[in-house]
Amino acid sequence: MKKEMKAPTTPAAVTVPDGNKVVMTTVGIGELTYECRAKADMPKEFAWTLAAPDAILYDSKKTAVGKYYAGPTWESNDGSKVTGKQVAVSPNAGSIPLQLVKANPATGNGAMNGITYIQRLNTKEGLAPTSACGASNAGAKQKVKYQADYVFYKAAM
């Protein structure tokens, strides 16, 4: 019998609602691409904005099991994939925030079928560039290395 994975202890904001259980944990290692863009509500002000993530997902044996990219999309090597919508974030000093994502229905058959929530935990690095961002370099892009744990949940039966 397979041992049930225990849900990690997390800040309240990014805790998965009761009725869901951990089914998979991966480590995402890759880059976040930021683009210098005008702020939506203040078009004369500019800021580095996340344009796209690009990471490989690894299991506990350091075997690549999938990838994470714009959407946000988590895709398993079996071809199944899931997208989602950010529900909450929690600050993590010195790196990108922890995150809770509510998953949309998956496509393809495989590991991503039935995923209900995804947590981004134990983030390392990935903060937006600190270099100047303004009208003179609008559209400029910079890649920043990052790492995070992605914990996948399904509804408990």
mmCIF file with all atom_site columns, C-alpha atoms in Angstrom:
data_model
loop_
_atom_site.group_PDB
_atom_site.id
_atom_site.type_symbol
_atom_site.label_atom_id
_atom_site.label_alt_id
_atom_site.label_comp_id
_atom_site.label_asym_id
_atom_site.label_entity_id
_atom_site.label_seq_id
_atom_site.pdbx_PDB_ins_code
_atom_site.Cartn_x
_atom_site.Cartn_y
_atom_site.Cartn_z
_atom_site.occupancy
_atom_site.B_iso_or_equiv
_atom_site.pdbx_formal_charge
_atom_site.auth_seq_id
_atom_site.auth_comp_id
_atom_site.auth_asym_id
_atom_site.auth_atom_id
_atom_site.pdbx_PDB_model_num
ATOM 1   C CA . MET A 1 1   ? 0.000   0.000  0.000   1.00 0.00 ? 1   MET A CA 1
ATOM 2   C CA . LYS A 1 2   ? 1.316   3.408  -0.982  1.00 0.00 ? 2   LYS A CA 1
ATOM 3   C CA . LYS A 1 3   ? 2.070   5.733  1.922   1.00 0.00 ? 3   LYS A CA 1
ATOM 4   C CA . GLU A 1 4   ? -0.076  8.861  1.864   1.00 0.00 ? 4   GLU A CA 1
ATOM 5   C CA . MET A 1 5   ? 1.854   12.101 1.378   1.00 0.00 ? 5   MET A CA 1
ATOM 6   C CA . LYS A 1 6   ? 1.461   14.626 4.166   1.00 0.00 ? 6   LYS A CA 1
ATOM 7   C CA . ALA A 1 7   ? 0.460   18.178 3.312   1.00 0.00 ? 7   ALA A CA 1
ATOM 8   C CA . PRO A 1 8   ? 3.256   20.626 4.164   1.00 0.00 ? 8   PRO A CA 1
ATOM 9   C CA . THR A 1 9   ? 2.835   23.240 6.892   1.00 0.00 ? 9   THR A CA 1
ATOM 10  C CA . THR A 1 10  ? 2.268   26.572 5.141   1.00 0.00 ? 10  THR A CA 1
ATOM 11  C CA . PRO A 1 11  ? 1.158   30.134 5.899   1.00 0.00 ? 11  PRO A CA 1
ATOM 12  C CA . ALA A 1 12  ? -2.656  30.341 6.148   1.00 0.00 ? 12  ALA A CA 1
ATOM 13  C CA . ALA A 1 13  ? -2.972  32.350 2.912   1.00 0.00 ? 13  ALA A CA 1
ATOM 14  C CA . VAL A 1 14  ? -1.536  29.533 0.782   1.00 0.00 ? 14  VAL A CA 1
ATOM 15  C CA . THR A 1 15  ? -3.015  26.557 2.666   1.00 0.00 ? 15  THR A CA 1
ATOM 16  C CA . VAL A 1 16  ? -5.078  24.240 0.480   1.00 0.00 ? 16  VAL A CA 1
ATOM 17  C CA . PRO A 1 17  ? -8.736  23.912 1.577   1.00 0.00 ? 17  PRO A CA 1
ATOM 18  C CA . ASP A 1 18  ? -9.792  20.804 3.504   1.00 0.00 ? 18  ASP A CA 1
ATOM 19  C CA . GLY A 1 19  ? -10.965 17.928 1.319   1.00 0.00 ? 19  GLY A CA 1
ATOM 20  C CA . ASN A 1 20  ? -7.806  17.811 -0.811  1.00 0.00 ? 20  ASN A CA 1
ATOM 21  C CA . LYS A 1 21  ? -4.760  15.553 -0.475  1.00 0.00 ? 21  LYS A CA 1
ATOM 22  C CA . VAL A 1 22  ? -1.168  15.739 -1.728  1.00 0.00 ? 22  VAL A CA 1
ATOM 23  C CA . VAL A 1 23  ? -0.576  13.460 -4.714  1.00 0.00 ? 23  VAL A CA 1
ATOM 24  C CA . MET A 1 24  ? 2.745   14.711 -6.076  1.00 0.00 ? 24  MET A CA 1
ATOM 25  C CA . THR A 1 25  ? 5.608   17.009 -5.107  1.00 0.00 ? 25  THR A CA 1
ATOM 26  C CA . THR A 1 26  ? 8.127   18.355 -7.623  1.00 0.00 ? 26  THR A CA 1
ATOM 27  C CA . VAL A 1 27  ? 10.991  20.832 -7.591  1.00 0.00 ? 27  VAL A CA 1
ATOM 28  C CA . GLY A 1 28  ? 10.919  23.407 -10.374 1.00 0.00 ? 28  GLY A CA 1
ATOM 29  C CA . ILE A 1 29  ? 14.313  24.745 -11.437 1.00 0.00 ? 29  ILE A CA 1
ATOM 30  C CA . GLY A 1 30  ? 14.533  27.333 -14.176 1.00 0.00 ? 30  GLY A CA 1
ATOM 31  C CA . GLU A 1 31  ? 14.137  30.986 -15.052 1.00 0.00 ? 31  GLU A CA 1
ATOM 32  C CA . LEU A 1 32  ? 11.530  33.699 -14.821 1.00 0.00 ? 32  LEU A CA 1
ATOM 33  C CA . THR A 1 33  ? 11.477  36.206 -17.678 1.00 0.00 ? 33  THR A CA 1
ATOM 34  C CA . TYR A 1 34  ? 10.592  39.762 -16.680 1.00 0.00 ? 34  TYR A CA 1
ATOM 35  C CA . GLU A 1 35  ? 9.669   42.517 -19.120 1.00 0.00 ? 35  GLU A CA 1
ATOM 36  C CA . CYS A 1 36  ? 9.857   46.276 -18.551 1.00 0.00 ? 36  CYS A CA 1
ATOM 37  C CA . ARG A 1 37  ? 6.246   47.412 -19.068 1.00 0.00 ? 37  ARG A CA 1
ATOM 38  C CA . ALA A 1 38  ? 4.026   50.423 -18.390 1.00 0.00 ? 38  ALA A CA 1
ATOM 39  C CA . LYS A 1 39  ? 1.880   49.897 -15.298 1.00 0.00 ? 39  LYS A CA 1
ATOM 40  C CA . ALA A 1 40  ? -1.749  49.167 -16.263 1.00 0.00 ? 40  ALA A CA 1
ATOM 41  C CA . ASP A 1 41  ? -3.227  51.781 -13.934 1.00 0.00 ? 41  ASP A CA 1
ATOM 42  C CA . MET A 1 42  ? -0.408  54.343 -14.401 1.00 0.00 ? 42  MET A CA 1
ATOM 43  C CA . PRO A 1 43  ? 0.754   54.271 -18.051 1.00 0.00 ? 43  PRO A CA 1
ATOM 44  C CA . LYS A 1 44  ? 3.525   56.849 -17.446 1.00 0.00 ? 44  LYS A CA 1
ATOM 45  C CA . GLU A 1 45  ? 5.138   54.608 -14.798 1.00 0.00 ? 45  GLU A CA 1
ATOM 46  C CA . PHE A 1 46  ? 7.055   51.443 -15.622 1.00 0.00 ? 46  PHE A CA 1
ATOM 47  C CA . ALA A 1 47  ? 7.940   48.276 -13.715 1.00 0.00 ? 47  ALA A CA 1
ATOM 48  C CA . TRP A 1 48  ? 9.532   44.884 -14.293 1.00 0.00 ? 48  TRP A CA 1
ATOM 49  C CA . THR A 1 49  ? 6.578   42.523 -14.808 1.00 0.00 ? 49  THR A CA 1
ATOM 50  C CA . LEU A 1 50  ? 6.657   38.731 -14.921 1.00 0.00 ? 50  LEU A CA 1
ATOM 51  C CA . ALA A 1 51  ? 6.293   37.730 -18.570 1.00 0.00 ? 51  ALA A CA 1
ATOM 52  C CA . ALA A 1 52  ? 6.834   33.959 -18.413 1.00 0.00 ? 52  ALA A CA 1
ATOM 53  C CA . PRO A 1 53  ? 8.207   31.160 -16.267 1.00 0.00 ? 53  PRO A CA 1
ATOM 54  C CA . ASP A 1 54  ? 10.341  28.407 -17.783 1.00 0.00 ? 54  ASP A CA 1
ATOM 55  C CA . ALA A 1 55  ? 11.301  25.521 -15.502 1.00 0.00 ? 55  ALA A CA 1
ATOM 56  C CA . ILE A 1 56  ? 11.894  21.791 -15.495 1.00 0.00 ? 56  ILE A CA 1
ATOM 57  C CA . LEU A 1 57  ? 9.989   19.832 -12.824 1.00 0.00 ? 57  LEU A CA 1
ATOM 58  C CA . TYR A 1 58  ? 11.973  17.148 -10.974 1.00 0.00 ? 58  TYR A CA 1
ATOM 59  C CA . ASP A 1 59  ? 10.834  14.373 -8.651  1.00 0.00 ? 59  ASP A CA 1
ATOM 60  C CA . SER A 1 60  ? 12.554  13.415 -5.382  1.00 0.00 ? 60  SER A CA 1
ATOM 61  C CA . LYS A 1 61  ? 15.071  11.272 -7.320  1.00 0.00 ? 61  LYS A CA 1
ATOM 62  C CA . LYS A 1 62  ? 16.071  14.333 -9.421  1.00 0.00 ? 62  LYS A CA 1
ATOM 63  C CA . THR A 1 63  ? 14.441  12.807 -12.517 1.00 0.00 ? 63  THR A CA 1
ATOM 64  C CA . ALA A 1 64  ? 12.788  15.310 -14.867 1.00 0.00 ? 64  ALA A CA 1
ATOM 65  C CA . VAL A 1 65  ? 9.035   14.583 -14.783 1.00 0.00 ? 65  VAL A CA 1
ATOM 66  C CA . GLY A 1 66  ? 7.595   17.649 -16.511 1.00 0.00 ? 66  GLY A CA 1
ATOM 67  C CA . LYS A 1 67  ? 7.838   21.355 -17.190 1.00 0.00 ? 67  LYS A CA 1
ATOM 68  C CA . TYR A 1 68  ? 6.301   24.632 -16.067 1.00 0.00 ? 68  TYR A CA 1
ATOM 69  C CA . TYR A 1 69  ? 5.695   27.521 -18.453 1.00 0.00 ? 69  TYR A CA 1
ATOM 70  C CA . ALA A 1 70  ? 3.435   30.478 -19.299 1.00 0.00 ? 70  ALA A CA 1
ATOM 71  C CA . GLY A 1 71  ? -0.267  30.093 -18.636 1.00 0.00 ? 71  GLY A CA 1
ATOM 72  C CA . PRO A 1 72  ? 0.639   29.196 -15.899 1.00 0.00 ? 72  PRO A CA 1
ATOM 73  C CA . THR A 1 73  ? 0.898   25.618 -17.167 1.00 0.00 ? 73  THR A CA 1
ATOM 74  C CA . TRP A 1 74  ? 2.300   22.507 -15.505 1.00 0.00 ? 74  TRP A CA 1
ATOM 75  C CA . GLU A 1 75  ? 2.863   19.708 -18.033 1.00 0.00 ? 75  GLU A CA 1
ATOM 76  C CA . SER A 1 76  ? 3.802   16.136 -17.155 1.00 0.00 ? 76  SER A CA 1
ATOM 77  C CA . ASN A 1 77  ? 6.104   14.096 -19.369 1.00 0.00 ? 77  ASN A CA 1
ATOM 78  C CA . ASP A 1 78  ? 3.058   11.817 -19.962 1.00 0.00 ? 78  ASP A CA 1
ATOM 79  C CA . GLY A 1 79  ? 1.448   14.672 -21.963 1.00 0.00 ? 79  GLY A CA 1
ATOM 80  C CA . SER A 1 80  ? -1.200  15.644 -19.425 1.00 0.00 ? 80  SER A CA 1
ATOM 81  C CA . LYS A 1 81  ? -1.228  19.288 -18.377 1.00 0.00 ? 81  LYS A CA 1
ATOM 82  C CA . VAL A 1 82  ? -3.051  21.648 -16.086 1.00 0.00 ? 82  VAL A CA 1
ATOM 83  C CA . THR A 1 83  ? -3.427  25.419 -15.952 1.00 0.00 ? 83  THR A CA 1
ATOM 84  C CA . GLY A 1 84  ? -4.710  27.465 -13.072 1.00 0.00 ? 84  GLY A CA 1
ATOM 85  C CA . LYS A 1 85  ? -5.524  30.798 -11.496 1.00 0.00 ? 85  LYS A CA 1
ATOM 86  C CA . GLN A 1 86  ? -3.661  32.333 -8.586  1.00 0.00 ? 86  GLN A CA 1
ATOM 87  C CA . VAL A 1 87  ? -5.835  32.413 -5.461  1.00 0.00 ? 87  VAL A CA 1
ATOM 88  C CA . ALA A 1 88  ? -3.357  33.774 -2.909  1.00 0.00 ? 88  ALA A CA 1
ATOM 89  C CA . VAL A 1 89  ? 0.278   34.624 -2.214  1.00 0.00 ? 89  VAL A CA 1
ATOM 90  C CA . SER A 1 90  ? 2.367   34.850 0.931   1.00 0.00 ? 90  SER A CA 1
ATOM 91  C CA . PRO A 1 91  ? 5.658   36.786 1.116   1.00 0.00 ? 91  PRO A CA 1
ATOM 92  C CA . ASN A 1 92  ? 8.956   34.917 1.298   1.00 0.00 ? 92  ASN A CA 1
ATOM 93  C CA . ALA A 1 93  ? 11.861  37.232 2.156   1.00 0.00 ? 93  ALA A CA 1
ATOM 94  C CA . GLY A 1 94  ? 14.494  37.463 -0.549  1.00 0.00 ? 94  GLY A CA 1
ATOM 95  C CA . SER A 1 95  ? 12.609  35.486 -3.186  1.00 0.00 ? 95  SER A CA 1
ATOM 96  C CA . ILE A 1 96  ? 9.345   35.288 -5.094  1.00 0.00 ? 96  ILE A CA 1
ATOM 97  C CA . PRO A 1 97  ? 6.269   34.791 -2.904  1.00 0.00 ? 97  PRO A CA 1
ATOM 98  C CA . LEU A 1 98  ? 4.713   31.476 -1.979  1.00 0.00 ? 98  LEU A CA 1
ATOM 99  C CA . GLN A 1 99  ? 1.565   30.891 -4.031  1.00 0.00 ? 99  GLN A CA 1
ATOM 100 C CA . LEU A 1 100 ? -1.694  28.966 -4.068  1.00 0.00 ? 100 LEU A CA 1
ATOM 101 C CA . VAL A 1 101 ? -3.238  28.178 -7.467  1.00 0.00 ? 101 VAL A CA 1
ATOM 102 C CA . LYS A 1 102 ? -6.696  26.711 -8.103  1.00 0.00 ? 102 LYS A CA 1
ATOM 103 C CA . ALA A 1 103 ? -6.372  24.300 -11.018 1.00 0.00 ? 103 ALA A CA 1
ATOM 104 C CA . ASN A 1 104 ? -8.567  24.239 -14.106 1.00 0.00 ? 104 ASN A CA 1
ATOM 105 C CA . PRO A 1 105 ? -9.610  20.842 -15.508 1.00 0.00 ? 105 PRO A CA 1
ATOM 106 C CA . ALA A 1 106 ? -6.579  19.032 -16.949 1.00 0.00 ? 106 ALA A CA 1
ATOM 107 C CA . THR A 1 107 ? -6.076  18.055 -20.578 1.00 0.00 ? 107 THR A CA 1
ATOM 108 C CA . GLY A 1 108 ? -4.655  14.702 -21.658 1.00 0.00 ? 108 GLY A CA 1
ATOM 109 C CA . ASN A 1 109 ? -4.582  11.507 -19.619 1.00 0.00 ? 109 ASN A CA 1
ATOM 110 C CA . GLY A 1 110 ? -1.994  11.165 -16.896 1.00 0.00 ? 110 GLY A CA 1
ATOM 111 C CA . ALA A 1 111 ? -0.522  12.653 -13.744 1.00 0.00 ? 111 ALA A CA 1
ATOM 112 C CA . MET A 1 112 ? -2.279  16.036 -14.061 1.00 0.00 ? 112 MET A CA 1
ATOM 113 C CA . ASN A 1 113 ? -5.813  14.584 -14.288 1.00 0.00 ? 113 ASN A CA 1
ATOM 114 C CA . GLY A 1 114 ? -7.908  15.541 -11.295 1.00 0.00 ? 114 GLY A CA 1
ATOM 115 C CA . ILE A 1 115 ? -5.457  18.116 -9.888  1.00 0.00 ? 115 ILE A CA 1
ATOM 116 C CA . THR A 1 116 ? -7.435  20.633 -7.802  1.00 0.00 ? 116 THR A CA 1
ATOM 117 C CA . TYR A 1 117 ? -4.740  22.903 -6.318  1.00 0.00 ? 117 TYR A CA 1
ATOM 118 C CA . ILE A 1 118 ? -1.038  23.626 -6.741  1.00 0.00 ? 118 ILE A CA 1
ATOM 119 C CA . GLN A 1 119 ? 1.164   25.270 -4.133  1.00 0.00 ? 119 GLN A CA 1
ATOM 120 C CA . ARG A 1 120 ? 4.464   27.022 -4.858  1.00 0.00 ? 120 ARG A CA 1
ATOM 121 C CA . LEU A 1 121 ? 6.596   26.651 -1.729  1.00 0.00 ? 121 LEU A CA 1
ATOM 122 C CA . ASN A 1 122 ? 10.218  26.925 -0.582  1.00 0.00 ? 122 ASN A CA 1
ATOM 123 C CA . THR A 1 123 ? 10.941  29.559 -3.221  1.00 0.00 ? 123 THR A CA 1
ATOM 124 C CA . LYS A 1 124 ? 14.531  30.598 -3.853  1.00 0.00 ? 124 LYS A CA 1
ATOM 125 C CA . GLU A 1 125 ? 15.467  33.746 -5.794  1.00 0.00 ? 125 GLU A CA 1
ATOM 126 C CA . GLY A 1 126 ? 13.345  34.812 -8.796  1.00 0.00 ? 126 GLY A CA 1
ATOM 127 C CA . LEU A 1 127 ? 12.766  38.425 -7.769  1.00 0.00 ? 127 LEU A CA 1
ATOM 128 C CA . ALA A 1 128 ? 12.229  41.062 -10.457 1.00 0.00 ? 128 ALA A CA 1
ATOM 129 C CA . PRO A 1 129 ? 15.391  42.806 -11.673 1.00 0.00 ? 129 PRO A CA 1
ATOM 130 C CA . THR A 1 130 ? 16.513  45.878 -9.736  1.00 0.00 ? 130 THR A CA 1
ATOM 131 C CA . SER A 1 131 ? 17.907  47.600 -12.824 1.00 0.00 ? 131 SER A CA 1
ATOM 132 C CA . ALA A 1 132 ? 16.207  50.687 -14.241 1.00 0.00 ? 132 ALA A CA 1
ATOM 133 C CA . CYS A 1 133 ? 12.899  50.209 -16.038 1.00 0.00 ? 133 CYS A CA 1
ATOM 134 C CA . GLY A 1 134 ? 11.320  53.161 -17.861 1.00 0.00 ? 134 GLY A CA 1
ATOM 135 C CA . ALA A 1 135 ? 10.038  54.468 -21.164 1.00 0.00 ? 135 ALA A CA 1
ATOM 136 C CA . SER A 1 136 ? 13.571  54.320 -22.625 1.00 0.00 ? 136 SER A CA 1
ATOM 137 C CA . ASN A 1 137 ? 13.835  50.539 -22.175 1.00 0.00 ? 137 ASN A CA 1
ATOM 138 C CA . ALA A 1 138 ? 10.161  49.526 -22.333 1.00 0.00 ? 138 ALA A CA 1
ATOM 139 C CA . GLY A 1 139 ? 9.915   46.035 -23.799 1.00 0.00 ? 139 GLY A CA 1
ATOM 140 C CA . ALA A 1 140 ? 13.356  45.020 -22.509 1.00 0.00 ? 140 ALA A CA 1
ATOM 141 C CA . LYS A 1 141 ? 13.459  41.500 -21.042 1.00 0.00 ? 141 LYS A CA 1
ATOM 142 C CA . GLN A 1 142 ? 15.648  39.959 -18.358 1.00 0.00 ? 142 GLN A CA 1
ATOM 143 C CA . LYS A 1 143 ? 15.838  36.351 -17.179 1.00 0.00 ? 143 LYS A CA 1
ATOM 144 C CA . VAL A 1 144 ? 16.250  35.562 -13.484 1.00 0.00 ? 144 VAL A CA 1
ATOM 145 C CA . LYS A 1 145 ? 17.075  32.115 -12.064 1.00 0.00 ? 145 LYS A CA 1
ATOM 146 C CA . TYR A 1 146 ? 14.692  30.609 -9.503  1.00 0.00 ? 146 TYR A CA 1
ATOM 147 C CA . GLN A 1 147 ? 13.730  27.388 -7.771  1.00 0.00 ? 147 GLN A CA 1
ATOM 148 C CA . ALA A 1 148 ? 10.512  26.350 -6.020  1.00 0.00 ? 148 ALA A CA 1
ATOM 149 C CA . ASP A 1 149 ? 8.677   23.286 -4.793  1.00 0.00 ? 149 ASP A CA 1
ATOM 150 C CA . TYR A 1 150 ? 5.348   22.611 -6.521  1.00 0.00 ? 150 TYR A CA 1
ATOM 151 C CA . VAL A 1 151 ? 2.913   20.526 -4.489  1.00 0.00 ? 151 VAL A CA 1
ATOM 152 C CA . PHE A 1 152 ? -0.047  19.041 -6.384  1.00 0.00 ? 152 PHE A CA 1
ATOM 153 C CA . TYR A 1 153 ? -3.374  18.131 -4.760  1.00 0.00 ? 153 TYR A CA 1
ATOM 154 C CA . LYS A 1 154 ? -6.467  16.149 -5.761  1.00 0.00 ? 154 LYS A CA 1
ATOM 155 C CA . ALA A 1 155 ? -9.848  15.950 -4.057  1.00 0.00 ? 155 ALA A CA 1
ATOM 156 C CA . ALA A 1 156 ? -9.759  13.422 -1.218  1.00 0.00 ? 156 ALA A CA 1
ATOM 157 C CA . MET A 1 157 ? -12.074 10.467 -1.838  1.00 0.00 ? 157 MET A CA 1
#
